[in-house]
Structure formats: structure tokens, C-alpha cells
Short mmCIF file of C-alpha atoms in Angstrom, two decimals:
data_model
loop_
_atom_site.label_atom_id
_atom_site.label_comp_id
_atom_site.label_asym_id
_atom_site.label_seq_id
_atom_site.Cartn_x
_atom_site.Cartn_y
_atom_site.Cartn_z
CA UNK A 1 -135.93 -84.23 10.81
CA UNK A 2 -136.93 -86.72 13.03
CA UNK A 3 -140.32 -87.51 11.13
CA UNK A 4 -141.59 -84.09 10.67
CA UNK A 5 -142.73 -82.78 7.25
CA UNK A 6 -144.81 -80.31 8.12
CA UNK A 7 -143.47 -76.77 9.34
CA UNK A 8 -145.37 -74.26 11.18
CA UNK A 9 -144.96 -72.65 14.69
CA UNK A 10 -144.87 -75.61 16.76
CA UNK A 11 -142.15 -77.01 14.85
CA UNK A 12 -140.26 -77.31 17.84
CA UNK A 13 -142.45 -79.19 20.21
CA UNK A 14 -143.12 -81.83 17.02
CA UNK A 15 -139.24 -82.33 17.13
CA UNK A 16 -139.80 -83.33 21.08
CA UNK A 17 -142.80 -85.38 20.38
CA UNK A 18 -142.58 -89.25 20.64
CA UNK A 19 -141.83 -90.94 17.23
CA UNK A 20 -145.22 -93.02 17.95
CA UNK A 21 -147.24 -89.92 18.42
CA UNK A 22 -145.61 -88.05 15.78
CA UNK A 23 -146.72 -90.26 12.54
CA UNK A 24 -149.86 -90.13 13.90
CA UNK A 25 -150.11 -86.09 13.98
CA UNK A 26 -151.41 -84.43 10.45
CA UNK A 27 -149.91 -81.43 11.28
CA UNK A 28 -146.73 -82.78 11.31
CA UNK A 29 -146.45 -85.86 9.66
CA UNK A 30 -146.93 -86.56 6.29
CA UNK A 31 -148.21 -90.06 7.13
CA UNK A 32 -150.76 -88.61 9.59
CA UNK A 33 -152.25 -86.88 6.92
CA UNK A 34 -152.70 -88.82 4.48
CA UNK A 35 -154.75 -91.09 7.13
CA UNK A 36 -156.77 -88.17 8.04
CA UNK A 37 -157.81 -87.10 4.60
CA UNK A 38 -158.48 -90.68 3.70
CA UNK A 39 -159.93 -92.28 6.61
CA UNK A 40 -162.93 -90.07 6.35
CA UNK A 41 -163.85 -90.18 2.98
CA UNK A 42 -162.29 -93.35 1.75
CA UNK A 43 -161.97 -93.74 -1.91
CA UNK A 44 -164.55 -91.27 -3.00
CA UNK A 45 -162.67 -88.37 -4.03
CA UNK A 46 -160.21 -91.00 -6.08
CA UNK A 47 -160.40 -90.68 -9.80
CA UNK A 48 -159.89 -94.57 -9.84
CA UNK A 49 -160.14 -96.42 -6.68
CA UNK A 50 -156.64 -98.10 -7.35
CA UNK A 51 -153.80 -99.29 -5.75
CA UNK A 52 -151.58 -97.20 -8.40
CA UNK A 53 -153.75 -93.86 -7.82
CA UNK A 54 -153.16 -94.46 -4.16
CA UNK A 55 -149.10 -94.86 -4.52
CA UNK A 56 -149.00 -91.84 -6.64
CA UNK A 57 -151.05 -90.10 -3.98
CA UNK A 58 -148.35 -91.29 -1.43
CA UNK A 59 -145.23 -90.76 -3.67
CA UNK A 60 -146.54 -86.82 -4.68
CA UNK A 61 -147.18 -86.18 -0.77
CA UNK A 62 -144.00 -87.17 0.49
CA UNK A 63 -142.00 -86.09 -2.04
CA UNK A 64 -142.52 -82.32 -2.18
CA UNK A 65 -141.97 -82.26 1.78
CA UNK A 66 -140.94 -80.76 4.21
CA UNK A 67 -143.54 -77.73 2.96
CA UNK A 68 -145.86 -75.24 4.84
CA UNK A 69 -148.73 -75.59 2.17
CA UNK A 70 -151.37 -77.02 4.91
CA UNK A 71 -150.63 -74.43 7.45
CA UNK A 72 -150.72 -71.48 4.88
CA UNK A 73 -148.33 -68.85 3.43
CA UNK A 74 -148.18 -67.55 6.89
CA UNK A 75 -145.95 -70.52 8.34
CA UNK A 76 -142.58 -70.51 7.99
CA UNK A 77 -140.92 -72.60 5.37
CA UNK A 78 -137.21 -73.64 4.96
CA UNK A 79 -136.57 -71.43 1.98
CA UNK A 80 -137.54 -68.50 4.54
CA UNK A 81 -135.08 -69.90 6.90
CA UNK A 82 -131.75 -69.62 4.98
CA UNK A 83 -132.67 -66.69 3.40
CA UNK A 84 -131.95 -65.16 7.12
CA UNK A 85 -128.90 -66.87 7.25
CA UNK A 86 -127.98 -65.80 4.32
CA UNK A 87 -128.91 -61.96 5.50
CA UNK A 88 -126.45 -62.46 8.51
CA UNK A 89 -124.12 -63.48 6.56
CA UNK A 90 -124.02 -60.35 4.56
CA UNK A 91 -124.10 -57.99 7.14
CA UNK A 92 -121.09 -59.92 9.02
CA UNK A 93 -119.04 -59.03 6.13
CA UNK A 94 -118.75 -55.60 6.78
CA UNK A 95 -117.96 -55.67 10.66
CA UNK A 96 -114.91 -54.48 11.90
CA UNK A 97 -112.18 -56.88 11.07
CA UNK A 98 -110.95 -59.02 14.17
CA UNK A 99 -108.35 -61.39 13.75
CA UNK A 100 -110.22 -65.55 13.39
CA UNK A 101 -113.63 -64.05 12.69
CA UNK A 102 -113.12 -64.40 9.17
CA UNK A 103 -112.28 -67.61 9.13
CA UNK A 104 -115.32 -68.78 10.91
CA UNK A 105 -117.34 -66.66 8.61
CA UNK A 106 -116.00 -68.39 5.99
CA UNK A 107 -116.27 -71.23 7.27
CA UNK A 108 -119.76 -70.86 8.10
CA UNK A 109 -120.40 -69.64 4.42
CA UNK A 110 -118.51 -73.02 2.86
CA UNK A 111 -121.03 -74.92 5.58
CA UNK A 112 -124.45 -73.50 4.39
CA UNK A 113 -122.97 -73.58 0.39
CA UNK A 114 -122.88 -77.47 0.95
CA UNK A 115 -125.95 -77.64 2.70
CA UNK A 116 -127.80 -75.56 0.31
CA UNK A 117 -126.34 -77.49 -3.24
CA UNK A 118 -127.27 -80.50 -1.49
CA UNK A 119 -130.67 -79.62 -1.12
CA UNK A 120 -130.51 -78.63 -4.80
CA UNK A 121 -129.01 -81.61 -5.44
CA UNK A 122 -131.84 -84.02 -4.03
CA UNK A 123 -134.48 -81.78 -5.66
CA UNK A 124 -133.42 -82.29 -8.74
CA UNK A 125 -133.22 -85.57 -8.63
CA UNK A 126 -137.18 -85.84 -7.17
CA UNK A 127 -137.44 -83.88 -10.44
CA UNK A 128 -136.21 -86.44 -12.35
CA UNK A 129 -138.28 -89.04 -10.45
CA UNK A 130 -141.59 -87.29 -11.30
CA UNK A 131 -140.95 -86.83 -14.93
CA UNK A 132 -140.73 -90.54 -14.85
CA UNK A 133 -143.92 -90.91 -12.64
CA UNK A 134 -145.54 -88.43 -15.02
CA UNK A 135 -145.02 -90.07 -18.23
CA UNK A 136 -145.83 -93.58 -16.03
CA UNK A 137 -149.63 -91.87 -15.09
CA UNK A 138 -150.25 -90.70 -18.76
CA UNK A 139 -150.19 -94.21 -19.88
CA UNK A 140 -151.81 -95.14 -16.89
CA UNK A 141 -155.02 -92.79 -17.13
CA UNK A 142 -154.95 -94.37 -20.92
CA UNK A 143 -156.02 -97.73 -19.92
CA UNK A 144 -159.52 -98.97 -19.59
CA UNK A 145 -160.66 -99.56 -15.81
CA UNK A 146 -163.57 -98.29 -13.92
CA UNK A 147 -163.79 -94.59 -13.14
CA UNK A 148 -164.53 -94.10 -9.61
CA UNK A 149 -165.28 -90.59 -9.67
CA UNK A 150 -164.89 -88.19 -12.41
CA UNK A 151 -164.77 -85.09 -11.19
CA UNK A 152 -161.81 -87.10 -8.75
CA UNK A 153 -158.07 -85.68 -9.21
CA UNK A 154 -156.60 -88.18 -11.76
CA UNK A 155 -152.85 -89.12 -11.69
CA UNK A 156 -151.10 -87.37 -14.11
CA UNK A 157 -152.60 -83.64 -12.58
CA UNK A 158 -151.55 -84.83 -9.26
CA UNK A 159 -148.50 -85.16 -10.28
CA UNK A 160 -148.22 -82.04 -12.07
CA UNK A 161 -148.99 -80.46 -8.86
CA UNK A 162 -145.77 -82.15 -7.05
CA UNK A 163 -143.42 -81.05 -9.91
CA UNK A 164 -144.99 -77.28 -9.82
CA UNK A 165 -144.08 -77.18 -5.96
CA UNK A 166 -140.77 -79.13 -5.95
CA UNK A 167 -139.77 -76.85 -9.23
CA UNK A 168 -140.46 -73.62 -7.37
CA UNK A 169 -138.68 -74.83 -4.63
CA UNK A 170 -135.81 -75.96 -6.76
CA UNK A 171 -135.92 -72.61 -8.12
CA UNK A 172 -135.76 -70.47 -4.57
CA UNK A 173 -133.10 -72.74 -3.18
CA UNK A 174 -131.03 -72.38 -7.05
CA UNK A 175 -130.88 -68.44 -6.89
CA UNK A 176 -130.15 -68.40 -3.03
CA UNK A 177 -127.35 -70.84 -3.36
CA UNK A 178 -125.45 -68.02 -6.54
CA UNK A 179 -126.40 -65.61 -3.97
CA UNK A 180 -124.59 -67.50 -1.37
CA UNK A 181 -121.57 -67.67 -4.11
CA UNK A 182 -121.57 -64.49 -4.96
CA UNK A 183 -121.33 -63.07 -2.04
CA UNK A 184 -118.80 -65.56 -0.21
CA UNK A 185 -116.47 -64.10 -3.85
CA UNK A 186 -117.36 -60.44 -2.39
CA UNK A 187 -116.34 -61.81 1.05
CA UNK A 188 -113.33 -62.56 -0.08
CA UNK A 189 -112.52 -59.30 -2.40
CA UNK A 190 -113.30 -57.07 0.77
CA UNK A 191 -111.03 -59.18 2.91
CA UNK A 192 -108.22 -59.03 0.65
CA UNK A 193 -108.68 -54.85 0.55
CA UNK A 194 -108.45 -55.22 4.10
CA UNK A 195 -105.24 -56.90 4.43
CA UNK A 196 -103.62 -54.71 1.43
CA UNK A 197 -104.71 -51.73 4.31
CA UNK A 198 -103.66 -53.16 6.85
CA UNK A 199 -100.16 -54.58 5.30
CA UNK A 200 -99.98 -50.88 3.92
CA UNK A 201 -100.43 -49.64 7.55
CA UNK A 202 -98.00 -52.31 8.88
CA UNK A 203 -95.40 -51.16 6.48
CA UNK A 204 -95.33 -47.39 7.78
CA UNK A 205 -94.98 -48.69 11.09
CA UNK A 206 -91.93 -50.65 10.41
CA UNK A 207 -90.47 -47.85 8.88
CA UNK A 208 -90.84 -46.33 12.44
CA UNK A 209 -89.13 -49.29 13.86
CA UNK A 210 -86.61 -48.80 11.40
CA UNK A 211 -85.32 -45.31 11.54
CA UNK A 212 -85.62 -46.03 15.56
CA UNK A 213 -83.45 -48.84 14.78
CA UNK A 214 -81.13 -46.79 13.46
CA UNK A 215 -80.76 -44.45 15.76
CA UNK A 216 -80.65 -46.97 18.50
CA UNK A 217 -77.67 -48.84 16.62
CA UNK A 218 -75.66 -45.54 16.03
CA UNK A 219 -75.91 -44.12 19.71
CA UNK A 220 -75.39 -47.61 21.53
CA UNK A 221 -71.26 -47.65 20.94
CA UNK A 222 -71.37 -44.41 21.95
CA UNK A 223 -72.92 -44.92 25.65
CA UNK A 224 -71.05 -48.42 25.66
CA UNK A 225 -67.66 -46.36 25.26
CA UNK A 226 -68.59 -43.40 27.41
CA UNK A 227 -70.16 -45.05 30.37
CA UNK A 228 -67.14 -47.74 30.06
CA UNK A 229 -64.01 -44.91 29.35
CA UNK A 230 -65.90 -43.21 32.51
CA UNK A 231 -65.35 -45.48 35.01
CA UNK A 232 -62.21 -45.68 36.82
CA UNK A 233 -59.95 -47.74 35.08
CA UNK A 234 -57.67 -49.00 37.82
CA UNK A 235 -60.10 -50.51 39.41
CA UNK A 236 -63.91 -50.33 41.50
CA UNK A 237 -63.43 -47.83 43.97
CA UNK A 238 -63.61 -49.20 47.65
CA UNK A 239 -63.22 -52.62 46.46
CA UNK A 240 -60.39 -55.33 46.28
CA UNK A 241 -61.71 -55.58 42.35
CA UNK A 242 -60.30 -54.64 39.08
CA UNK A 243 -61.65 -53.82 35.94
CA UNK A 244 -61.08 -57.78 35.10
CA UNK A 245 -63.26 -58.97 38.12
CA UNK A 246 -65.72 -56.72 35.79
CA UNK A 247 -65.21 -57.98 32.62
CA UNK A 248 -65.50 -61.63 34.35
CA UNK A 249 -68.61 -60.85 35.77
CA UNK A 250 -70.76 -58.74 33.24
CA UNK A 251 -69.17 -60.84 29.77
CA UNK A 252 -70.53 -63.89 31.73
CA UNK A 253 -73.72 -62.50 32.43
CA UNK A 254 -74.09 -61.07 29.31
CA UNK A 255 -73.49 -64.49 27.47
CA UNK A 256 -75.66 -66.39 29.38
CA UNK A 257 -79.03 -63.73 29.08
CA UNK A 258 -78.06 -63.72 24.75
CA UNK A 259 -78.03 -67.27 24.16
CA UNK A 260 -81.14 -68.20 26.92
CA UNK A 261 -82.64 -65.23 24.55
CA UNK A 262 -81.43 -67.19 21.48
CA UNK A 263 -82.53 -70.17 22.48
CA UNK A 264 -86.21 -68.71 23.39
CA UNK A 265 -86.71 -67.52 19.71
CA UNK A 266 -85.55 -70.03 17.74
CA UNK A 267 -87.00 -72.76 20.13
CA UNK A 268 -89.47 -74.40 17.64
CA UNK A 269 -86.54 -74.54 14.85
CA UNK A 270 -84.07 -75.86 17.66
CA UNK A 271 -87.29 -78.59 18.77
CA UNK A 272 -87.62 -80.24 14.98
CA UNK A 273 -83.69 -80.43 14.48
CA UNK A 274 -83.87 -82.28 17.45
CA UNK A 275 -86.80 -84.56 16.65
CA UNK A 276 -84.92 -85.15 13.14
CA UNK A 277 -81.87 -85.70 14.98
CA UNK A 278 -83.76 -88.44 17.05
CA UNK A 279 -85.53 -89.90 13.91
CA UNK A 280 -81.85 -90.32 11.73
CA UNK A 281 -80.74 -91.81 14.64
CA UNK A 282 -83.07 -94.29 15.13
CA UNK A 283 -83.56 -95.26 11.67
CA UNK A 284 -79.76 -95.59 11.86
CA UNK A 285 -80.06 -98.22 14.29
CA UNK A 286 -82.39 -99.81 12.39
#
């Protein structure tokens, strides 16, 4: 994200800023921060005025980010975010069907699954990071240095503080992501009632076809044999022809407009016999 662990509403213009003037923001950067709250005070708020307090400090700060803490529950945070998604996503499934929408749905929905179980994924492993740390700063409070102030934060609490926030996050993004699941499965169920309605619909209509068909098949001989049996059959009246000139003509006709039809529909079967025609060949020659 370009540098930015902070979110609130000027997210966007931190994305445009300059990386040089972005570390140097504490409202955005996490770096910035950190030398605003100690560049002040110094080490007086430290428990221990230690290089190890300090890296903890560091470690806790940058670990549970990107947050909204410093700007307040009113800022948005990216929990909030794909919970919206998420919404959209729910109401999409229950537009009217139109044919590729619901493949990019689902696609979309397999896009923000992986996003979201990666950011699961990477939590929990901070988790596992900070249970380390923990353990680390309760042997590390243990040992005997000077106290620099003791009403200071010590290690082990500040620590505490970076699992609480990184758990609760772990915890939103966990039950959003079954959400996710669960509902890409209904996705899929109401789809599939679709298509059984729509394969139901499709069958009465080629029952239409059928009977139509039918008809069509029974009565064509018929018109064939009476428009043929009433034309004159010695011949086309006021012409030199005969009924073979027309038999010549229309047969030929005829056979040329059913196999350019023929060769129309079965064009793509026709195209990879040839290309496997080619390929025998040519391996032949080989």
C-alpha cells in the first residue's frame, strides 16, 4: 500500500503523496509516528530506556497495521471495506440471470476468497510471531537493569496490546471469509435451480419445435408432389424447355445451397479434420 498504514479519509491523497513525504506523515505512516511520539518526549514514558523496549515498540506498531486506531472508530478500516463487498456480492446473487454474469460473479467471489484467506493467513502467522515476542519480553522484564520509569508501559503489556488487536482482527476477517464461503455454496445452489428452470422451460419449447417438426415433415411431400404433378408435364409453357431443362436446373441448385449449408454447420468439425489431416501428414514426412 505504497507506505501507508494508517487509514482514514484522506487515504487517497496519502496513496498520491511522494514516498519521501509519506514516511514522514504520522497520519499515515507508521514510521512517522513513531518519530512524532518519540521525538518529543524521548525516553521518558519507556519502562526501560532500552534498545529491546524500543524494538518491541517498533515490532508491536508495525505489526498490527494497516489500522484506524489513531484516527478513531469513526475512520474507516479494511474489515469495513470487504464487508461491503461482501454485501454486493449478496445482493448480485439474486439479479435477474443474464448469460456471463455469473461467471464474473463467481469469479469475483473466488478473487476476494483468496484475498481474504490470505489476509487470514499472514495474521496468523503475526500471531505466531507475538507469542514468541511475548514469552521473549517475560524473560526480558525478569532481568535486573535500571527502571526508567515505572509507571512506563513495560514490554510484555505492550505486546499484549498488539496480539488483542491483531486477534480481533483475525477474528473479523475469519467469520467474513465462512461468510464469503457460504454464500459463494448458496451462489451456486440458486444457479443450479436456475438452470433446472430454465432447461425445464427449454424442454417445452422443443417439444413445440417438435410437433412443428412433424407437421412440417408430413405436409412437405405433399406440396413437393402437388406443386410438381401441377405443372405441365410436357414441358414450360412458352419456352423451348422441358421438364429436364428443370430438373437440370433446380437439382443443381438445390445441391449446391445443401452442401454450402452442410459445410457452414459442420465447419469447425470439417477445420480440425483438416488440421489433423495436415499434422499426420507432416509427421509422415518426418
Amino acid at each position: 500500500m505504497r507506505g501507508v498504514n494508517y487509514l482514514d479519509k484522506e487515504l487517497s491523497n496519502h496513496l498520491q503523496e511522494p514516498s519521501e513525504c509519506l514516511f514522514g506523515n504520522p497520519d499515515a505512516s507508521a514510521l512517522g509516528q513513531i518519530w512524532k511520539a518519540f521525538s518529543s518526549s524521548g525516553t521518558k514514558g519507556w519502562y526501560k530506556a532500552t534498545v529491546e523496549w524500543f524494538l518491541v515498540y517498533l515490532m508491536t506498531e508495525i505489526i498490527c497495521t494497516p489500522h484506524s486506531i489513531s484516527q478513531g472508530h469513526n475512520a474507516p478500516t479494511v474489515q469495513f471495506a470487504y464487508q461491503n463487498i461482501i454485501q454486493d456480492f449478496k445482493r448480485r446473487r439474486f439479479e435477474d440471470w443474464k448469460r456471463g454474469d455469473s461467471v464474473k460473479l463467481v469469479r469475483d467471489y473466488i478473487k476476494c476468497v483468496d484475498e481474504i484467506a490470505l489476509l487470514v493467513h499472514l495474521m496468523s502467522k503475526q500471531l505466531d510471531i507475538l507469542y514468541l515476542l511475548k514469552k521473549d519480553c517475560h524473560e526480558l522484564d525478569k532481568e535486573e537493569s535500571p527502571v526508567n520509569n515505572p509507571d512506563g508501559k513495560k514490554t510484555e503489556t505492550r505486546v499484549d496490546w498488539a496480539i488483542s488487536i491483531v486477534e480481533e482482527h483475525h477474528s473479523v476477517l475469519e467469520t467474513m471469509l465462512k461468510d464469503l464461503r457460504m454464500s459463494m455454496i448458496a451462489l451456486f445452489q440458486l444457479r443450479s435451480i436456475e438452470q433446472n428452470d430454465l432447461a425445464i422451460a427449454a424442454d417445452s419449447q422443443n417439444k413445440a419445435i417438435l410437433a412443428f417438426t412433424g407437421v412440417t415433415i408430413i405436409f412437405l411431400p405433399l406440396s413437393f408432389f402437388a406443386t410438381y404433378f401441377g405443372m405441365n408435364l410436357r414441358g414450360v409453357i412458352n419456352t423451348k424447355y422441358d421438364e429436364h431443362y428443370f430438373w437440370r436446373l433446380c437439382g443443381s441448385l438445390a445441391f449446391v445451397v445443401i452442401f454450402l449449408t452442410i459445410l457452414f454447420a459442420y465447419r469447425g468439425s470439417l477445420a480440425r479434420l483438416l488440421r489433423r489431416w495436415r499434422r499426420r501428414i507432416a509427421s509422415s514426412e518426418v
